[in-house]
């Protein structure tokens, strides 16, 4: 029966690999556009007595071909001098018949005319003054349309950043998304029209919209049919803590390893630092063979071959049922129910992530063949996970994978469960009667601590990432696709567990911790927004580096043991 199930896994691999073709073609890197924030660039231009376009043209030689215009508030126009703002009481004191408690503006005619139609509010004219019953200083008030037209005529890629507000009119005749725009990057924490007017707002957007890394915006999936572009930017407060070279490396990494197409930049206070940032970024993109240009939305139709991966996943589930020493069929059935009930349409991908990291541990402990077998099953699971889980929504990051924590928690626990003996009553009796040693307690505590650490340290922003590790990460990613430390650690434990004469319980403990690294392989590929080749090389580098460190560790332990025993 095992031979049959293993054969089904092999047969399912070929069509599942073919199913990855559309995603691989869609994930080709570039082109990317370097895009300056218009308001930040405008401040620099004004300080140098230049127009915005002159400043943009100066940076064009360094690769900047895009500009993003955040929508202004009424108060911004007032600060710039384009509008005057007064309360109704102030106008009454000036002898005008204004309403007390109202708020009035006057200024450039085109802007006042737009504001008169901009809000779902009553309004009135008092001579040149336009009045509203609420304070409108913090309401959205369009863009410097002349600057947008000038940038467009000069050939720049133009993005606009409209603000969602419950009081604004979503009128197609208003320049909420000007016709010159090539892309829309929603400002704030929600998409235009969210939550009740999304359908009305969709009619205003004719161009692709940006998905901002690390900034969930409710309502954004409603604009999926317009096309999605992935955008990366640095919080300006954080950027100022980085050298221009460090900031450039983060932008280049985002384009190379996470498929970002819009690199949203803000100038440093000193133009020389901005030039250093752009020069380093241009060099990094060129070295990574990522072209500059006008980005287009990445979309693909999932291949029907992907359904063959279900055959491999169910065959793997059957192997798990046969390989577990106790209640294997029941455990497999419960895993199936968990995946179907929790992950829904992603059930097959979740099952692959939970089952295949375990299968390699169920065979004989024949030295490093166990490591190779475990790695082989994990990579087979990667193919099935990617085939079933790769959809345009997951690859773009609109629909995150359900069960990321489970992929790190359940496989090591299943591996530990596989260590039980079939006569579990006798085993539990021996365990109960085993004399407790302080060393064993310490090792068990260390194992639990490492498991907890692996779960709490998911992601680059985890609170328990030491500064030394962050520096080592930065060093590694400069010379290779950086492997995940959990995988390096897990692979290093295999030689230590299998090539040294440990007691059975110590070997079991080491293999349990090694299972964390194997589970991390599937967890790596469950981040569907990372291009497949990047995840693949990350896993390969982790396996090779971990195995090398493990073999070095075996040599050191053997010499230490020989010295200790005299």
XYZ file of C-alpha atoms in Angstrom:
566
model
C 0.000 0.000 0.000
C 2.842 2.399 0.833
C 4.416 1.763 -2.576
C 1.137 2.623 -4.281
C 0.761 5.875 -2.339
C 4.371 6.856 -3.033
C 3.766 6.148 -6.726
C 0.702 8.400 -6.715
C 2.797 11.200 -5.206
C 5.378 10.826 -7.985
C 2.677 10.736 -10.677
C 1.030 13.888 -9.276
C 4.300 15.839 -9.261
C 4.619 16.327 -13.034
C 1.189 17.921 -13.694
C 1.555 19.932 -10.491
C 4.873 21.317 -11.721
C 3.266 22.186 -15.055
C 0.539 24.047 -13.137
C 3.167 26.449 -11.788
C 3.994 27.738 -15.278
C 1.453 30.605 -15.389
C 2.603 31.902 -12.008
C 6.279 31.704 -12.959
C 5.656 33.695 -16.139
C 3.705 36.346 -14.212
C 6.459 36.685 -11.594
C 9.244 37.773 -13.911
C 10.916 40.729 -12.178
C 10.341 44.263 -13.362
C 9.804 46.619 -14.837
C 9.780 48.905 -11.818
C 9.363 52.658 -11.566
C 11.140 54.918 -9.070
C 8.466 57.331 -7.905
C 9.010 60.479 -5.832
C 6.415 61.830 -3.421
C 5.324 65.136 -4.963
C 4.708 66.970 -1.691
C 8.141 66.056 -0.319
C 9.784 66.955 -3.634
C 7.803 70.207 -3.733
C 9.307 71.238 -0.388
C 12.790 70.614 -1.771
C 11.990 72.519 -4.960
C 10.659 75.525 -3.080
C 13.744 75.643 -0.855
C 15.892 75.865 -4.003
C 13.666 78.347 -5.839
C 12.661 75.770 -8.448
C 9.398 74.388 -9.776
C 8.401 70.818 -8.998
C 9.054 69.845 -12.606
C 12.596 71.238 -12.499
C 13.369 69.167 -9.397
C 11.907 66.054 -10.995
C 13.943 66.610 -14.137
C 17.111 66.869 -12.038
C 16.396 63.459 -10.473
C 15.441 61.925 -13.803
C 19.090 61.398 -14.645
C 19.266 59.129 -11.572
C 16.382 56.933 -12.684
C 13.305 58.723 -11.311
C 10.522 58.390 -13.874
C 7.483 58.596 -11.603
C 5.797 61.082 -9.314
C 2.961 60.527 -6.829
C 0.597 63.369 -5.947
C -1.073 63.008 -2.516
C -4.477 64.643 -2.414
C -4.405 67.886 -0.456
C -6.656 69.012 2.366
C -8.314 72.415 2.455
C -5.858 73.462 5.161
C -2.944 72.706 2.798
C -4.294 75.137 0.226
C -4.766 77.706 2.998
C -1.174 77.239 4.165
C 0.052 77.620 0.582
C -1.938 80.846 0.134
C -4.259 79.546 -2.588
C -7.247 79.921 -0.235
C -8.244 82.291 2.548
C -10.195 80.831 5.450
C -12.501 82.649 7.862
C -15.251 81.775 10.305
C -18.729 83.185 9.788
C -18.356 85.354 12.868
C -15.208 86.959 11.480
C -16.990 87.790 8.225
C -19.935 89.284 10.145
C -17.484 91.536 11.977
C -16.276 92.618 8.524
C -19.853 93.618 7.638
C -20.730 90.606 5.455
C -24.034 88.704 5.919
C -22.350 85.425 6.822
C -23.925 82.807 9.056
C -22.438 82.484 12.560
C -21.097 78.996 13.135
C -20.330 78.497 9.422
C -16.887 78.378 7.811
C -15.876 80.210 4.634
C -13.103 80.120 2.034
C -12.192 82.192 -1.009
C -9.292 82.162 -3.407
C -8.363 80.712 -6.782
C -11.508 80.461 -8.862
C -10.992 76.944 -10.259
C -10.429 75.546 -6.794
C -13.386 77.295 -5.149
C -15.625 76.101 -8.011
C -14.524 72.502 -7.378
C -15.030 72.809 -3.622
C -18.589 74.028 -4.180
C -19.427 70.625 -5.687
C -17.033 68.513 -3.628
C -19.008 67.678 -0.483
C -22.378 66.330 0.547
C -22.997 69.509 2.519
C -25.201 72.577 2.117
C -23.247 75.611 0.982
C -23.772 79.308 0.287
C -22.030 82.157 -1.480
C -21.378 85.435 0.294
C -19.762 87.494 -2.409
C -16.479 85.740 -3.251
C -16.709 83.626 -0.100
C -17.960 80.028 -0.152
C -19.434 78.813 3.133
C -20.191 75.435 4.740
C -21.892 74.501 8.022
C -18.929 72.369 9.205
C -15.237 73.109 9.465
C -13.834 71.891 6.133
C -10.134 72.356 6.860
C -9.534 68.610 7.143
C -11.661 67.609 4.139
C -9.991 66.364 0.920
C -9.536 69.101 -1.679
C -8.035 67.627 -4.882
C -4.580 68.194 -6.366
C -2.408 70.850 -8.044
C -3.835 69.943 -11.441
C -1.421 72.189 -13.344
C 1.575 70.340 -11.882
C -0.006 66.981 -12.701
C -0.500 68.006 -16.327
C 3.058 69.343 -16.549
C 4.511 66.089 -15.168
C 2.427 64.030 -17.554
C 3.426 66.134 -20.569
C 7.066 65.707 -19.554
C 6.631 61.925 -19.762
C 6.578 61.042 -16.064
C 4.582 58.118 -14.709
C 1.891 59.808 -12.600
C 0.150 58.317 -9.575
C -2.496 60.050 -7.480
C -3.441 59.399 -3.861
C -7.157 60.118 -3.278
C -8.496 60.354 0.264
C -11.616 58.498 1.365
C -14.091 60.603 3.339
C -17.732 60.043 4.127
C -18.692 63.636 3.235
C -17.096 63.821 -0.210
C -19.145 63.462 -3.375
C -18.020 60.679 -5.671
C -18.916 62.634 -8.787
C -17.323 61.579 -12.111
C -17.104 65.266 -13.033
C -14.705 65.951 -10.141
C -10.939 65.294 -10.520
C -10.784 62.759 -7.676
C -8.767 60.588 -10.074
C -7.530 62.963 -12.807
C -7.426 61.638 -16.350
C -3.642 62.053 -16.410
C -3.182 59.403 -13.683
C -1.399 56.151 -14.567
C -2.044 54.553 -11.171
C -3.941 55.119 -7.937
C -2.351 54.764 -4.502
C -5.068 55.197 -1.911
C -4.090 57.542 0.912
C -4.850 56.619 4.499
C -5.978 53.269 5.842
C -8.890 52.450 3.535
C -9.774 52.420 -0.145
C -11.881 55.112 -1.777
C -15.570 54.510 -1.106
C -15.101 52.095 1.784
C -17.295 50.792 3.338
C -20.651 51.649 1.769
C -19.845 53.338 -1.557
C -17.286 51.052 -3.151
C -19.396 50.353 -6.219
C -19.885 54.080 -6.776
C -16.172 54.774 -6.320
C -15.089 52.011 -8.708
C -16.500 54.010 -11.604
C -14.024 56.812 -10.890
C -10.953 54.580 -11.148
C -9.888 53.626 -14.669
C -6.257 52.686 -13.922
C -4.438 50.087 -11.778
C -4.380 50.519 -8.012
C -1.461 49.903 -5.654
C -1.248 47.393 -2.843
C 1.045 48.980 -0.249
C 3.414 46.632 1.554
C 2.568 46.452 5.253
C -0.514 48.719 5.007
C -3.789 46.780 4.801
C -6.494 48.943 3.228
C -10.036 47.573 3.607
C -11.955 47.747 0.348
C -8.886 47.379 -1.885
C -9.918 43.942 -3.267
C -12.978 45.620 -4.811
C -10.603 47.257 -7.317
C -9.009 43.975 -8.346
C -10.415 44.147 -11.881
C -8.604 47.467 -12.423
C -5.287 45.672 -11.951
C -3.050 45.550 -8.875
C 0.506 46.884 -8.613
C 2.610 46.077 -5.562
C 4.181 49.131 -3.900
C 7.006 49.414 -1.396
C 7.909 52.469 0.638
C 9.730 53.258 3.857
C 8.113 55.164 6.676
C 9.903 58.503 6.500
C 10.737 58.522 10.220
C 12.428 55.151 9.792
C 14.145 56.159 6.555
C 15.853 59.022 8.376
C 17.439 56.492 10.768
C 19.023 54.653 7.806
C 21.938 55.653 5.657
C 21.024 56.221 1.981
C 22.792 52.965 1.109
C 20.827 50.981 3.714
C 17.557 52.444 2.483
C 18.461 51.706 -1.146
C 19.219 48.078 -0.294
C 15.761 47.665 1.237
C 14.096 49.035 -1.895
C 16.210 46.823 -4.132
C 15.430 43.790 -1.978
C 11.697 44.540 -2.217
C 11.895 44.604 -6.029
C 14.112 41.527 -6.262
C 12.646 39.190 -3.663
C 9.054 40.370 -3.210
C 8.086 41.479 -6.680
C 7.323 45.135 -5.944
C 6.853 47.292 -9.018
C 6.300 50.770 -7.557
C 9.179 52.015 -5.392
C 7.796 55.036 -3.540
C 10.598 57.370 -2.479
C 10.837 60.478 -0.332
C 13.895 62.753 -0.591
C 16.304 63.065 2.321
C 16.667 66.519 3.899
C 19.964 66.903 2.020
C 19.886 66.461 -1.790
C 23.306 64.787 -1.645
C 21.824 61.960 0.446
C 18.938 61.538 -1.996
C 21.446 61.258 -4.836
C 23.341 58.578 -2.906
C 20.080 56.680 -2.379
C 19.154 56.804 -6.060
C 22.644 55.897 -7.301
C 22.881 52.877 -4.992
C 19.341 51.784 -5.882
C 20.002 52.078 -9.617
C 23.180 50.022 -9.284
C 21.368 47.352 -7.247
C 18.513 47.035 -9.725
C 20.949 46.798 -12.619
C 22.975 44.098 -10.849
C 19.755 42.158 -10.217
C 18.724 42.531 -13.904
C 15.538 44.367 -12.962
C 14.649 46.897 -15.673
C 13.201 50.332 -15.088
C 10.055 51.147 -17.005
C 6.285 51.407 -16.830
C 4.921 48.575 -14.672
C 1.890 46.577 -15.712
C -0.408 44.513 -13.459
C 0.620 40.893 -13.098
C -2.221 38.501 -13.623
C -2.555 34.888 -14.669
C -5.163 32.187 -15.045
C -4.520 29.208 -12.721
C -3.836 26.044 -14.712
C -6.378 23.191 -14.540
C -3.395 20.876 -13.974
C -3.322 22.183 -10.410
C -6.152 19.816 -9.449
C -3.753 16.900 -9.869
C -1.996 18.124 -6.740
C -4.996 16.922 -4.727
C -4.009 13.353 -5.681
C -0.540 13.906 -4.225
C -1.872 15.572 -1.079
C -4.374 12.778 -0.363
C -1.697 10.160 -1.054
C 0.553 11.923 1.449
C -2.290 11.937 3.947
C -2.622 8.166 3.407
C 1.110 7.672 4.059
C 0.737 9.644 7.285
C -2.171 7.446 8.355
C -0.107 4.296 7.724
C 3.101 5.622 9.249
C 1.903 6.923 12.618
C 2.206 4.282 15.336
C -1.126 5.047 17.021
C -4.520 5.912 15.575
C -2.966 6.990 12.270
C -6.222 6.903 10.240
C -8.038 8.897 12.928
C -5.296 11.560 13.058
C -5.310 11.830 9.256
C -9.109 12.181 9.196
C -8.980 14.923 11.849
C -6.341 16.791 9.829
C -8.569 16.597 6.764
C -11.532 17.979 8.724
C -9.340 20.756 10.182
C -8.089 21.814 6.749
C -11.541 21.760 5.141
C -13.218 23.559 8.033
C -10.544 26.164 8.686
C -8.975 26.908 5.305
C -11.908 26.361 2.935
C -10.681 26.814 -0.641
C -7.076 26.666 0.615
C -7.613 23.304 2.321
C -5.402 21.369 -0.095
C -2.524 23.807 0.322
C -2.845 23.693 4.122
C -2.925 19.890 4.132
C 0.256 19.772 2.070
C 1.949 22.125 4.543
C 0.859 20.013 7.535
C 1.502 16.507 6.167
C 4.618 16.502 3.988
C 7.102 17.874 6.583
C 6.261 14.799 8.692
C 6.501 11.974 6.141
C 10.294 11.783 5.999
C 10.517 11.139 9.746
C 8.285 8.050 9.539
C 10.894 5.772 7.933
C 14.056 4.141 9.278
C 16.758 6.275 10.897
C 19.444 5.397 8.364
C 21.860 8.258 8.853
C 21.731 11.218 6.511
C 19.404 9.294 4.205
C 16.709 10.313 6.676
C 17.619 13.970 6.103
C 17.557 13.499 2.322
C 14.239 11.645 2.475
C 12.737 14.335 4.670
C 13.928 17.091 2.341
C 12.525 15.213 -0.673
C 9.078 14.851 0.873
C 9.132 18.522 1.941
C 9.944 19.646 -1.610
C 7.157 17.443 -2.995
C 4.822 19.125 -0.525
C 6.092 22.497 -1.738
C 5.017 21.653 -5.292
C 1.521 20.623 -4.181
C 1.183 23.598 -1.833
C 2.205 26.037 -4.564
C 0.039 24.423 -7.240
C -3.107 24.490 -5.093
C -2.497 27.779 -3.326
C -1.250 29.956 -6.188
C -4.077 32.191 -7.363
C -3.894 35.804 -8.538
C -5.328 36.940 -5.181
C -2.787 35.040 -3.053
C 0.197 35.903 -5.265
C -0.704 39.598 -5.150
C -1.140 39.453 -1.369
C -4.868 40.217 -1.428
C -5.766 36.857 0.161
C -3.165 35.731 2.725
C -2.648 32.037 3.364
C -4.853 30.690 6.146
C -2.950 28.667 8.709
C 0.556 30.133 8.712
C 1.013 29.444 12.444
C -0.359 25.917 12.063
C 2.313 25.107 9.488
C 4.988 25.719 12.128
C 3.180 24.179 15.098
C 1.425 20.995 13.977
C 4.168 19.240 11.927
C 6.723 19.163 14.797
C 3.985 17.925 17.149
C 3.076 15.175 14.676
C 6.758 14.215 14.454
C 6.895 13.992 18.259
C 3.709 11.902 18.179
C 5.367 9.523 15.699
C 8.040 8.740 18.312
C 5.475 6.959 20.488
C 5.617 3.181 20.647
C 2.707 1.007 19.600
C 2.513 -0.384 23.125
C 1.997 3.091 24.486
C 0.761 1.887 27.869
C 4.092 0.235 28.644
C 5.939 3.272 27.275
C 3.931 5.644 29.460
C 4.551 3.412 32.480
C 8.298 3.531 31.862
C 8.128 7.272 31.401
C 6.207 7.693 34.654
C 8.733 5.580 36.548
C 11.785 7.180 34.924
C 14.042 8.891 37.488
C 14.052 12.601 36.694
C 17.421 14.211 36.058
C 18.197 17.900 36.128
C 19.880 17.719 32.719
C 16.785 16.199 31.144
C 14.605 18.936 32.612
C 16.958 21.559 31.218
C 16.966 20.016 27.744
C 13.173 19.707 27.718
C 12.846 23.329 28.796
C 15.255 24.387 26.046
C 13.229 22.490 23.454
C 9.996 24.179 24.552
C 11.698 27.575 24.549
C 12.959 27.072 20.998
C 9.480 26.003 19.853
C 7.939 29.085 21.434
C 10.645 31.294 19.930
C 9.987 29.905 16.451
C 6.290 30.759 16.747
C 6.816 34.253 18.170
C 9.465 35.242 15.637
C 7.369 34.932 12.503
C 8.147 37.816 10.148
C 10.789 40.525 9.967
C 8.972 42.751 12.445
C 8.803 40.152 15.207
C 9.659 41.562 18.650
C 12.216 38.871 19.522
C 14.746 39.334 16.714
C 18.168 40.207 18.221
C 20.162 43.073 16.752
C 23.041 40.696 15.936
C 20.709 38.501 13.887
C 19.391 41.521 12.002
C 22.965 42.458 11.056
C 23.703 38.884 9.997
C 20.519 38.835 7.901
C 21.631 42.011 6.150
C 25.071 40.531 5.457
C 23.649 37.292 4.041
C 21.123 38.978 1.775
C 23.944 41.000 0.223
C 25.682 37.828 -0.980
C 22.781 35.418 -1.609
C 19.043 34.864 -1.316
C 19.022 34.830 2.470
C 17.823 31.539 3.998
C 15.537 31.529 7.005
C 17.362 30.877 10.255
C 14.820 28.264 11.344
C 15.692 26.217 8.274
C 19.450 26.568 8.717
C 19.046 25.577 12.368
C 16.813 22.606 11.516
C 19.074 21.187 8.812
C 22.123 21.574 11.055
C 20.491 19.370 13.692
C 20.106 16.358 11.379
C 23.834 15.413 11.319
C 24.105 16.125 15.038
C 21.128 13.849 15.770
C 21.937 11.018 13.358
C 25.744 10.782 13.292
C 26.473 10.856 17.035
C 25.810 8.112 19.616
C 23.046 9.802 21.620
C 20.559 8.036 23.857
C 17.222 7.509 22.109
C 15.454 10.279 24.020
C 18.155 12.846 23.139
C 18.010 11.856 19.466
C 14.230 12.205 19.538
C 14.545 15.668 21.029
C 17.019 16.781 18.368
C 14.828 15.424 15.571
C 11.813 17.186 17.059
C 13.685 20.490 16.854
C 14.890 19.622 13.344
C 11.245 19.219 12.374
C 10.817 22.952 13.019
C 13.231 23.660 10.179
C 11.495 21.229 7.831
C 8.107 22.754 8.632
C 9.614 26.157 7.877
C 10.258 25.026 4.281
C 6.527 24.715 3.630
C 5.932 27.887 5.626
C 8.364 29.711 3.320
C 6.348 28.767 0.249
C 3.053 29.621 1.948
C 4.062 33.280 1.545
C 2.654 33.287 -1.968
C 3.520 36.934 -2.615
C 7.207 35.953 -2.671
C 8.265 34.832 -6.173
C 8.709 31.066 -6.474
C 12.387 31.180 -7.576
C 13.266 33.308 -4.537
C 11.581 30.880 -2.138
C 13.286 27.944 -3.890
C 16.786 29.394 -3.599
C 16.056 30.424 -0.019
C 15.284 26.793 0.838
C 18.253 25.384 -1.101
C 20.672 27.827 0.539
C 19.224 27.004 3.957
C 19.610 23.251 3.386
C 23.197 23.479 2.147
C 24.329 25.964 4.771
C 22.573 24.045 7.551
C 24.039 20.686 6.500
C 27.533 22.184 6.347
C 27.190 23.695 9.826
C 25.809 20.413 11.136
C 28.754 18.411 9.814
C 31.147 20.925 11.372
C 29.211 20.530 14.613
C 29.594 16.737 14.478
C 33.379 17.093 14.186
C 33.484 19.534 17.104
C 31.276 17.374 19.347
C 33.344 14.282 18.621
C 36.567 16.089 19.517
C 34.996 17.593 22.625
C 33.744 14.161 23.710
C 37.169 12.607 23.134
C 38.801 15.354 25.213
C 36.227 14.985 28.024
C 36.668 11.204 28.199
C 40.461 11.578 28.174
